[in-house]
XYZ file of C-alpha atoms in Angstrom:
689
model
C 38.774 59.409 99.222
C 35.656 61.180 97.996
C 32.242 60.087 96.757
C 29.879 62.143 94.612
C 26.347 62.523 96.015
C 23.420 61.673 93.722
C 19.644 61.568 93.927
C 18.002 58.815 95.875
C 16.965 55.551 94.282
C 13.573 53.950 94.031
C 14.296 51.548 96.834
C 15.346 48.571 94.746
C 18.683 47.235 93.485
C 18.283 48.693 90.019
C 18.063 52.162 91.528
C 21.511 51.653 93.055
C 23.013 51.455 89.555
C 21.501 54.691 88.206
C 23.883 57.527 87.485
C 23.575 60.771 89.401
C 22.273 63.896 87.696
C 24.535 66.837 86.952
C 23.616 68.841 90.057
C 24.003 65.995 92.523
C 27.449 65.076 91.038
C 28.789 68.306 92.485
C 27.984 67.227 96.030
C 30.751 65.551 97.943
C 30.502 62.374 100.003
C 32.529 62.711 103.208
C 33.909 59.180 102.939
C 37.249 60.327 104.208
C 35.602 61.107 107.579
C 34.452 57.522 108.118
C 35.962 55.938 111.160
C 37.797 52.628 111.108
C 34.916 51.009 112.960
C 32.434 52.266 110.355
C 34.556 50.992 107.469
C 34.957 47.622 109.161
C 31.193 47.331 109.662
C 30.470 48.322 106.055
C 32.998 45.776 104.741
C 31.439 43.010 106.840
C 27.900 43.866 105.683
C 29.098 44.037 102.020
C 30.373 40.464 102.223
C 26.937 39.277 103.313
C 24.848 41.586 101.099
C 26.553 43.641 98.338
C 23.147 45.018 97.114
C 21.217 46.323 100.185
C 17.738 47.756 99.596
C 16.531 51.142 100.863
C 15.306 49.804 104.234
C 18.591 48.013 104.827
C 20.520 51.164 103.990
C 18.427 53.254 106.476
C 18.882 50.647 109.216
C 22.640 50.474 108.580
C 22.860 54.277 108.554
C 21.139 54.527 111.956
C 23.509 51.913 113.412
C 26.634 53.601 112.065
C 25.507 57.238 112.341
C 25.645 57.802 108.577
C 23.237 59.304 106.059
C 21.468 56.691 103.873
C 22.849 58.399 100.730
C 26.389 57.898 102.079
C 25.585 54.232 102.589
C 24.150 54.001 99.051
C 27.159 55.524 97.283
C 29.667 53.645 99.445
C 28.094 50.382 98.230
C 28.028 51.620 94.617
C 31.751 52.443 94.709
C 32.577 49.233 96.530
C 30.791 47.173 93.879
C 32.609 49.076 91.119
C 36.000 48.511 92.798
C 35.293 44.833 93.351
C 34.175 44.355 89.749
C 37.342 46.064 88.444
C 39.551 43.904 90.667
C 37.855 40.725 89.467
C 38.198 41.805 85.822
C 41.905 42.578 86.283
C 42.494 39.197 87.886
C 40.586 37.431 85.117
C 42.504 39.326 82.440
C 45.859 38.446 84.039
C 44.884 34.792 84.230
C 43.745 34.803 80.612
C 46.946 36.499 79.460
C 49.070 33.958 81.342
C 47.100 31.079 79.849
C 47.367 32.601 76.382
C 51.139 33.002 76.779
C 51.462 29.408 77.949
C 49.491 28.122 74.969
C 51.530 30.320 72.610
C 54.819 28.970 74.024
C 53.566 25.419 73.672
C 52.627 26.089 70.050
C 56.045 27.609 69.326
C 57.789 24.657 70.958
C 55.695 22.179 68.991
C 56.355 24.015 65.707
C 60.073 24.238 66.514
C 60.240 20.544 67.331
C 58.465 19.645 64.097
C 60.662 22.005 62.100
C 63.892 20.767 63.711
C 63.164 17.012 63.541
C 64.688 16.607 60.115
C 67.354 19.211 60.881
C 68.477 17.294 63.970
C 68.760 14.090 61.975
C 70.858 15.840 59.340
C 73.046 17.522 61.933
C 73.714 14.241 63.701
C 74.617 12.570 60.443
C 76.889 15.484 59.616
C 78.642 15.812 62.959
C 78.772 12.409 64.618
C 77.349 9.968 62.109
C 74.493 8.851 64.379
C 70.748 8.505 63.682
C 68.129 10.421 65.623
C 67.373 7.405 67.840
C 70.866 7.575 69.308
C 70.307 11.123 70.516
C 66.797 10.850 71.969
C 67.739 9.186 75.306
C 70.208 12.011 75.938
C 67.682 14.810 75.418
C 66.496 15.154 78.984
C 66.554 17.538 81.914
C 70.267 18.361 81.679
C 73.156 17.964 79.294
C 75.188 16.761 82.237
C 73.345 13.460 81.820
C 74.861 12.946 78.344
C 77.065 9.869 78.237
C 79.540 10.280 75.360
C 80.670 7.285 73.347
C 83.866 5.720 74.664
C 86.663 3.880 72.962
C 89.433 1.594 74.085
C 92.346 3.941 74.733
C 95.838 2.761 75.812
C 96.375 2.780 79.566
C 98.733 5.761 79.382
C 95.876 7.808 80.801
C 92.223 7.349 81.562
C 89.511 9.251 79.733
C 87.117 10.829 82.249
C 83.500 11.455 81.359
C 82.738 14.639 79.489
C 81.209 17.052 82.002
C 79.322 19.738 80.112
C 76.498 21.057 82.283
C 75.395 23.867 80.019
C 72.708 25.007 82.433
C 75.412 26.026 84.905
C 77.574 27.729 82.303
C 77.474 31.178 80.764
C 75.795 30.456 77.470
C 74.502 34.034 77.194
C 78.009 35.472 77.552
C 78.534 36.676 74.011
C 82.084 37.988 73.589
C 81.835 38.735 69.891
C 79.551 37.385 67.223
C 78.704 37.499 63.580
C 75.040 36.906 64.599
C 74.487 39.070 67.697
C 70.786 38.213 67.913
C 71.135 34.467 67.506
C 70.536 32.534 70.721
C 71.328 28.940 71.527
C 68.263 26.755 71.931
C 68.343 23.857 74.370
C 68.216 21.455 71.439
C 71.250 23.132 69.879
C 73.179 22.964 73.141
C 72.491 19.237 73.323
C 73.728 18.745 69.765
C 76.860 20.760 70.543
C 77.529 18.619 73.599
C 77.121 15.394 71.622
C 79.272 16.725 68.796
C 82.183 17.757 70.980
C 81.940 14.586 73.097
C 82.326 12.395 70.042
C 85.072 14.643 68.632
C 87.030 14.504 71.879
C 87.031 10.713 72.006
C 88.013 10.495 68.348
C 90.859 12.963 68.769
C 92.275 11.124 71.804
C 92.293 7.860 69.923
C 93.952 9.434 66.877
C 96.617 10.975 69.119
C 97.425 7.792 71.023
C 97.231 5.233 68.217
C 99.294 5.229 65.012
C 98.387 2.029 63.207
C 95.958 1.402 61.642
C 94.817 5.041 61.514
C 98.047 6.716 60.431
C 100.529 6.072 57.649
C 103.801 7.823 56.897
C 103.549 10.512 54.274
C 105.191 9.920 50.912
C 107.055 13.238 51.076
C 108.645 12.902 54.521
C 109.593 10.202 57.034
C 108.491 12.433 59.908
C 105.011 13.209 58.596
C 101.865 11.137 59.078
C 98.588 11.192 57.161
C 95.356 9.348 57.927
C 94.819 5.963 56.308
C 91.276 6.641 55.155
C 90.036 3.077 54.741
C 91.010 2.151 58.306
C 89.781 5.469 59.676
C 86.360 5.311 58.049
C 85.722 1.792 59.325
C 85.844 3.148 62.887
C 84.676 6.742 62.285
C 82.227 6.709 59.345
C 81.377 10.192 58.124
C 79.199 12.015 55.646
C 81.082 14.167 53.128
C 80.298 17.849 53.377
C 81.432 18.721 49.857
C 80.502 16.611 46.848
C 82.445 18.386 44.098
C 85.449 17.378 41.971
C 87.664 19.827 43.870
C 86.861 18.427 47.329
C 89.667 16.698 49.226
C 90.671 15.595 52.716
C 93.780 16.985 54.412
C 95.117 15.118 57.433
C 98.361 15.399 59.369
C 99.902 14.651 62.744
C 103.023 16.136 64.328
C 104.526 16.721 67.762
C 107.238 18.837 69.331
C 108.686 20.288 72.518
C 107.521 23.845 73.243
C 109.252 26.234 75.654
C 106.152 27.120 77.656
C 104.345 25.270 80.441
C 101.076 23.494 79.760
C 98.661 25.720 81.661
C 100.031 28.855 79.977
C 99.447 27.246 76.587
C 95.936 26.167 77.556
C 95.045 29.690 78.695
C 96.371 31.158 75.436
C 94.457 28.676 73.282
C 91.183 29.453 75.069
C 91.485 33.225 74.617
C 90.705 34.443 71.088
C 93.083 37.437 71.235
C 95.966 35.359 72.591
C 95.199 32.653 70.028
C 95.803 35.240 67.288
C 98.937 36.512 69.034
C 100.605 33.130 69.266
C 99.787 32.261 65.631
C 100.080 35.672 63.917
C 101.204 34.226 60.574
C 98.293 31.745 60.399
C 95.252 33.202 62.216
C 94.150 36.562 60.852
C 90.960 36.859 62.874
C 89.462 34.978 65.817
C 86.377 35.613 67.955
C 84.595 33.826 70.764
C 80.916 33.700 69.844
C 79.538 31.994 72.972
C 81.111 30.806 76.213
C 79.052 27.713 76.963
C 81.169 26.877 79.991
C 84.119 28.815 81.404
C 85.939 25.803 82.859
C 87.451 25.192 86.278
C 89.685 28.050 87.495
C 93.280 26.932 87.770
C 93.221 24.219 85.112
C 90.427 25.281 82.650
C 88.965 21.779 82.711
C 85.584 21.758 80.997
C 85.952 25.049 79.116
C 83.551 24.922 76.164
C 83.458 27.643 73.473
C 81.811 28.419 70.154
C 84.394 30.296 68.075
C 85.040 31.776 64.650
C 88.377 32.163 62.880
C 89.872 33.141 59.540
C 93.211 31.670 58.471
C 95.641 32.658 55.743
C 99.313 32.031 54.935
C 102.194 32.929 52.621
C 100.631 34.737 49.658
C 97.475 36.318 48.172
C 97.558 33.353 45.774
C 96.786 30.991 48.681
C 93.033 30.784 49.469
C 91.876 31.876 52.904
C 89.996 29.435 55.141
C 87.201 30.261 57.530
C 85.447 28.209 60.234
C 82.813 28.326 62.907
C 83.861 25.651 65.364
C 83.446 24.258 68.859
C 86.501 24.209 71.118
C 86.555 22.079 74.250
C 89.326 21.692 76.848
C 89.601 18.777 79.252
C 92.295 17.960 81.767
C 92.803 14.223 81.357
C 95.129 13.928 84.340
C 97.503 16.164 86.283
C 99.641 18.056 83.771
C 97.885 16.628 80.684
C 95.203 18.423 78.646
C 93.353 17.762 75.417
C 91.920 20.620 73.338
C 89.561 19.564 70.577
C 88.186 21.622 67.686
C 85.335 20.540 65.412
C 83.379 22.592 62.875
C 79.839 23.661 63.664
C 77.244 24.999 61.237
C 76.438 28.135 63.218
C 75.901 30.864 60.641
C 76.661 31.879 57.094
C 80.360 32.659 56.744
C 81.272 36.221 55.806
C 83.208 35.166 52.688
C 81.178 32.093 51.772
C 80.203 33.468 48.367
C 83.727 34.595 47.443
C 84.972 32.142 44.791
C 88.589 32.738 45.821
C 87.922 31.441 49.361
C 88.201 27.720 50.074
C 85.201 26.169 51.732
C 86.498 24.067 54.600
C 85.092 21.850 57.334
C 87.213 20.935 60.341
C 86.788 17.299 61.354
C 87.893 16.445 64.917
C 91.261 18.182 65.265
C 93.327 19.734 68.027
C 96.136 18.814 70.356
C 97.245 17.249 73.600
C 99.524 19.254 75.898
C 101.771 17.391 78.351
C 103.649 19.322 81.037
C 107.355 18.518 81.291
C 109.546 18.952 84.359
C 111.673 21.747 82.848
C 108.841 24.228 82.308
C 108.329 23.094 78.725
C 105.523 21.084 77.162
C 105.214 18.231 74.717
C 102.487 19.106 72.191
C 100.971 16.591 69.777
C 98.869 18.176 67.058
C 96.318 16.770 64.609
C 94.755 18.633 61.689
C 91.942 16.901 59.827
C 90.044 19.094 57.367
C 87.721 18.615 54.420
C 88.393 21.284 51.782
C 86.603 22.384 48.635
C 88.412 24.900 46.437
C 85.796 26.759 44.412
C 88.513 27.708 41.951
C 91.681 25.762 41.336
C 94.640 26.808 43.482
C 97.200 28.884 41.603
C 99.833 26.723 39.916
C 102.683 28.249 41.956
C 101.189 26.976 45.221
C 99.324 23.911 43.962
C 101.963 21.408 45.074
C 102.324 23.057 48.468
C 98.577 23.391 49.141
C 97.058 20.374 47.399
C 99.955 17.959 47.054
C 101.219 17.877 50.639
C 100.189 18.604 54.223
C 102.680 21.429 54.660
C 100.426 24.435 54.049
C 97.811 24.378 56.841
C 98.860 21.071 58.377
C 99.884 20.023 61.889
C 103.575 20.649 61.215
C 102.967 24.324 60.490
C 101.007 24.756 63.736
C 103.725 23.007 65.764
C 106.593 24.880 64.092
C 104.861 28.254 64.496
C 104.054 27.497 68.152
C 107.674 26.521 68.846
C 108.989 29.634 67.135
C 106.631 32.014 68.951
C 107.260 30.454 72.379
C 111.004 30.689 71.736
C 110.550 34.330 70.781
C 108.586 35.065 73.966
C 111.274 33.325 76.041
C 114.020 35.464 74.482
C 112.113 38.617 75.440
C 112.481 37.663 79.111
C 116.050 36.402 78.854
C 118.707 37.916 81.106
C 121.271 39.090 80.192
C 119.592 40.358 77.059
C 120.691 38.714 73.788
C 121.422 42.081 72.205
C 123.969 43.121 69.615
C 123.796 46.879 70.216
C 126.338 48.733 68.123
C 125.554 52.220 69.423
C 124.063 51.753 72.876
C 120.538 52.352 71.567
C 118.819 49.592 73.559
C 119.789 49.971 77.195
C 117.154 48.158 79.273
C 114.839 45.164 79.397
C 111.887 47.554 79.050
C 113.369 48.898 75.815
C 113.729 45.378 74.474
C 110.180 44.376 75.410
C 108.628 47.532 73.948
C 110.531 47.120 70.671
C 109.615 43.450 70.360
C 105.953 44.266 71.092
C 105.967 46.768 68.222
C 107.662 44.237 65.968
C 105.072 41.589 66.829
C 102.277 43.973 65.824
C 104.177 44.675 62.613
C 104.235 40.949 61.767
C 100.499 40.596 62.497
C 99.664 43.632 60.362
C 101.738 42.355 57.444
C 100.319 38.829 57.630
C 96.766 40.159 57.710
C 97.428 42.383 54.709
C 98.454 39.368 52.590
C 94.833 38.251 52.244
C 94.405 41.270 49.955
C 90.750 41.470 50.921
C 88.787 43.938 48.835
C 91.390 43.810 46.078
C 90.754 45.814 42.942
C 91.419 44.605 39.414
C 93.508 46.715 37.076
C 93.523 44.690 33.844
C 95.354 47.323 31.832
C 98.319 46.914 34.162
C 98.384 43.135 34.274
C 97.846 42.800 30.530
C 100.704 45.131 29.643
C 103.212 43.846 32.189
C 101.935 40.292 32.677
C 103.487 40.421 36.142
C 100.817 38.839 38.321
C 100.830 41.831 40.662
C 97.775 42.110 42.886
C 96.729 45.516 44.154
C 94.385 46.480 46.980
C 93.268 50.005 47.865
C 91.806 50.675 51.294
C 91.128 53.565 53.645
C 92.673 53.193 57.090
C 91.619 54.850 60.321
C 92.498 52.184 62.901
C 94.802 52.896 65.805
C 98.345 51.847 65.030
C 98.034 52.581 61.292
C 98.406 55.876 59.443
C 95.153 57.578 58.467
C 94.493 57.869 54.772
C 94.433 55.860 51.563
C 96.813 52.886 51.521
C 97.762 50.927 48.431
C 98.923 47.360 49.009
C 100.654 45.478 46.221
C 101.913 41.897 46.259
C 103.349 39.392 43.841
C 104.581 35.830 44.156
C 107.166 34.007 42.064
C 109.218 30.815 41.947
C 113.015 30.806 42.258
C 115.251 27.785 41.515
C 117.125 28.223 44.803
C 116.835 26.645 48.270
C 114.732 28.730 50.684
C 117.632 29.191 53.100
C 119.846 30.643 50.340
C 117.170 33.170 49.439
C 116.618 34.136 53.103
C 120.335 34.660 53.742
C 120.453 37.034 50.795
C 117.654 39.218 52.168
C 118.715 39.280 55.808
C 122.163 40.643 54.968
C 121.959 44.409 55.390
C 124.728 44.992 52.860
C 122.606 43.379 50.126
C 119.772 45.824 50.556
C 120.987 48.225 47.909
C 120.839 45.373 45.382
C 117.083 44.870 45.597
C 115.405 47.746 47.448
C 114.665 50.493 44.924
C 113.994 52.969 47.748
C 117.671 52.853 48.762
C 118.710 54.821 45.687
C 122.073 53.000 45.910
C 122.710 54.435 49.385
C 124.177 52.054 51.976
C 122.060 50.896 54.908
C 123.558 50.571 58.391
C 122.375 48.436 61.274
C 122.238 50.440 64.512
C 121.115 47.672 66.858
C 120.080 44.045 66.718
C 118.196 41.872 69.212
C 118.365 38.093 68.908
C 114.940 36.530 69.411
C 115.755 32.901 68.699
C 118.530 30.328 68.814
C 119.046 30.465 65.040
C 121.243 33.457 64.074
C 118.677 34.335 61.416
C 116.024 35.154 64.038
C 116.541 38.774 65.002
C 115.068 42.248 65.257
C 117.041 45.216 63.952
C 116.962 49.012 63.873
C 118.309 50.305 60.561
C 119.549 53.740 59.600
C 117.542 55.590 56.890
C 117.932 54.666 53.266
C 118.327 58.268 52.118
C 120.756 60.496 54.077
C 118.486 63.532 53.696
C 115.714 61.754 55.601
C 117.371 61.947 58.994
C 114.097 61.847 60.867
C 113.230 58.273 59.804
C 114.656 54.889 60.799
C 113.405 51.393 60.099
C 112.648 48.371 62.242
C 113.082 44.972 60.617
C 112.306 41.464 61.851
C 113.992 38.422 60.327
C 112.484 35.019 61.098
C 113.336 31.501 59.942
C 112.057 28.025 60.804
C 112.038 24.684 59.031
C 109.003 25.599 56.904
C 110.170 28.963 55.654
C 111.259 32.465 56.541
C 110.320 36.105 56.323
C 111.848 39.578 56.335
C 109.364 42.258 57.434
C 110.151 45.937 57.881
C 108.472 49.293 58.458
C 109.651 52.914 58.549
C 109.211 54.797 61.806
C 110.036 58.388 62.740
C 112.769 59.155 65.270
C 110.494 60.545 68.044
C 108.428 57.358 67.913
C 111.442 55.038 68.029
C 112.812 57.062 70.946
C 109.517 56.490 72.752
C 109.827 52.754 72.112
C 113.446 52.320 73.179
C 112.774 54.311 76.336
C 110.306 51.574 77.306
C 107.154 53.542 76.493
C 103.911 52.134 75.144
C 104.186 51.389 71.437
C 100.498 50.574 70.909
C 99.573 53.924 69.375
C 102.574 54.236 67.063
C 101.554 54.038 63.409
C 103.331 51.448 61.270
C 102.785 50.330 57.699
C 104.922 47.231 57.120
C 106.176 45.710 53.900
C 108.144 42.536 53.499
C 109.114 39.242 51.922
C 107.848 35.708 52.618
C 109.907 32.668 51.574
C 108.891 29.004 51.590
C 109.659 25.739 49.882
C 107.654 24.999 46.749
C 106.253 21.680 47.989
C 107.694 19.726 45.056
C 109.692 16.492 45.488
C 113.364 17.173 46.144
C 115.161 15.700 43.156
C 118.551 16.283 44.791
C 117.951 13.476 47.281
C 119.123 10.002 46.448
C 116.443 7.826 44.873
C 113.917 10.562 45.426
C 113.634 9.561 49.098
C 112.763 12.198 51.631
C 114.876 12.765 54.706
C 115.008 15.531 57.265
C 117.419 18.246 56.199
C 119.804 19.854 58.633
C 118.889 23.224 57.176
C 116.137 24.848 59.254
C 114.247 26.171 56.274
C 114.391 23.223 53.934
C 112.602 20.303 55.588
C 109.488 21.106 53.581
C 111.395 19.717 50.626
C 111.202 20.891 47.054
C 113.512 21.934 44.302
C 113.090 25.655 44.713
C 111.559 28.541 46.655
C 108.293 30.435 46.526
C 108.810 34.139 47.131
C 106.123 36.715 47.972
C 107.028 40.405 47.861
C 104.468 42.833 49.305
C 104.435 46.606 49.781
C 102.103 48.970 51.622
C 102.307 52.661 50.777
C 100.323 55.646 52.068
C 99.352 57.575 48.944
C 97.127 60.215 50.485
C 96.225 61.592 53.880
C 92.719 62.365 55.194
C 93.137 65.966 54.043
C 94.017 64.885 50.503
C 91.419 64.042 47.873
C 89.763 60.766 48.827
C 89.408 59.682 45.200
C 91.972 57.054 44.247
C 93.656 57.720 40.912
C 95.300 55.336 38.486
C 98.565 57.257 38.613
C 99.126 56.280 42.254
C 98.266 52.654 41.542
C 100.604 52.604 38.556
C 103.410 54.021 40.719
C 103.024 51.246 43.279
C 102.802 48.657 40.516
C 106.016 49.963 38.968
C 107.749 49.937 42.359
C 107.025 46.277 43.079
C 107.797 45.209 39.506
C 111.182 46.951 39.638
C 111.938 45.337 42.998
C 111.176 41.851 41.653
C 113.413 42.406 38.644
C 116.276 43.537 40.882
C 115.838 40.436 43.042
C 116.007 38.175 39.993
C 119.103 39.946 38.712
C 120.861 39.772 42.097
C 120.144 36.025 42.444
C 121.077 35.231 38.815
C 117.482 34.322 37.983
C 116.750 37.079 35.463
C 115.861 34.591 32.718
C 112.819 33.280 34.618
C 109.394 33.931 33.102
């Protein structure tokens, strides 16, 4: 280190602080030649006297063998260094104090701002005043003691263990609000909300009377008795409009999958969509508050988002942010509870065609059985507000019963999908192969994987999001056809402009009769205008359920000149309805699939037909009473069927003009209208409006 030599001082302290003149600044101080002993002596003297006078500097120089000017400038530099160090330390301390005060101010403002919000949230979620929460707001959410109820001795209800501080609350899997963090106050409210919801759900599962009453439209269905329910679980209504209503339902069934497998699927957003492809269009995990115990998932706590839609574009979509909590009540017995949470503005909240909905404590219990199956009891309890009145075709089904989004639909869909998964693994394969096309288990699995993606794609398309209005078409034809134009670029779909068209209608026939008509390959020429009266042949068929109507087929091309195209078709039926979904696929791609290759990148654009009961009372039953029908597709009751026909057609490729023209839309409209008329004629319903 170097010092710059300056002129001598006047012998006092003030002279030490004078700056050197220009010539003396060029001289160098040989500080780097000081020995360790000299430095040590200088440091010791500096502690006793940081401002030595001229006599002290001469005396110190003689003792250390240094020039007095070297002594002078060493002390000048030392004082400068010491002053800078002190200033840095002071500044750091001041910054730390300022930050602490700022954080305290933010916390105080947040507490003041949230005081009323917390009260409102508690009233909304668990019906408790602010005083009930305050004792629980402490060092850790693990100290929260949830309310308990008297539950039958079938199983004990352990305490809710949600130690959020030990979880992974910053693990954001996917989110509509990527920058939104969970405050400690919000975590506490979430814990209280899900604790109360869990206890309520367990009691509703285990106890029928006085909470549940048999539904008027079926002996097997239960709905909540609101007067009895609200005496025990008082709640604040979320929607105060004439169109607001409460939907409640309870159902149970045996599912061909063990309990832990079901639990794992329910706690994974992607698998949740896969097991309910005809109900859940989109699901995301926003925050993992606690991952749960490995091996049984006890304590898993999630903030999730989902969009749900069924049957037809005429049925409003539903969307929720909700908390999902899993607890293992005893060995082989789990409860999974869902309850809405006001996390963020919903994507479609301002769309008048979307139902506003709030999920009250809902969910299921899963009980392992000895044969590898599970007994699942499901509860759906939802407050709904339709911004616009549900279309008249689906009003009875949506508003007049619990069939649409109720517990029975979740149970039936879960049973059907688990049965389908079981048939994939079955040996020997349940295959009706007329030409030796499907020769291995890998072929079967690959084909069924492609078919499952086809069903998901078709079900998601039925929301008709981003639909366009073409009044000149609807006014002229009065057909109720809805058309949506979109540009696709996702993997697994063809690139280009796709036109989707869908229409729904009522038929005075039982749902099973209508389904049997469509699943017969020989009837295809009667309704499919693309056949051009050419026969269709089934090359192979895989059974994927115990009912003969549940199958997956490979069909020969409609038009003999198109030898490079075949079609895959899935037929599905359960007691709530049925569907026939199909998609063209080129021969090289189907060869890749049946050889056991990966089908994930193969482009498909499915079309299809959805059939359900109309939800009306069945006048064919004696005295108007409702009993369970032996027919698998008719237990939803009703005097007729609701039919949705939907097409997807690629009208241009990326190299074609991107501008959509009315001629293409009119062609698709004409295609679906002609198909509907053929269906009516074939089923002797041509006189229907």
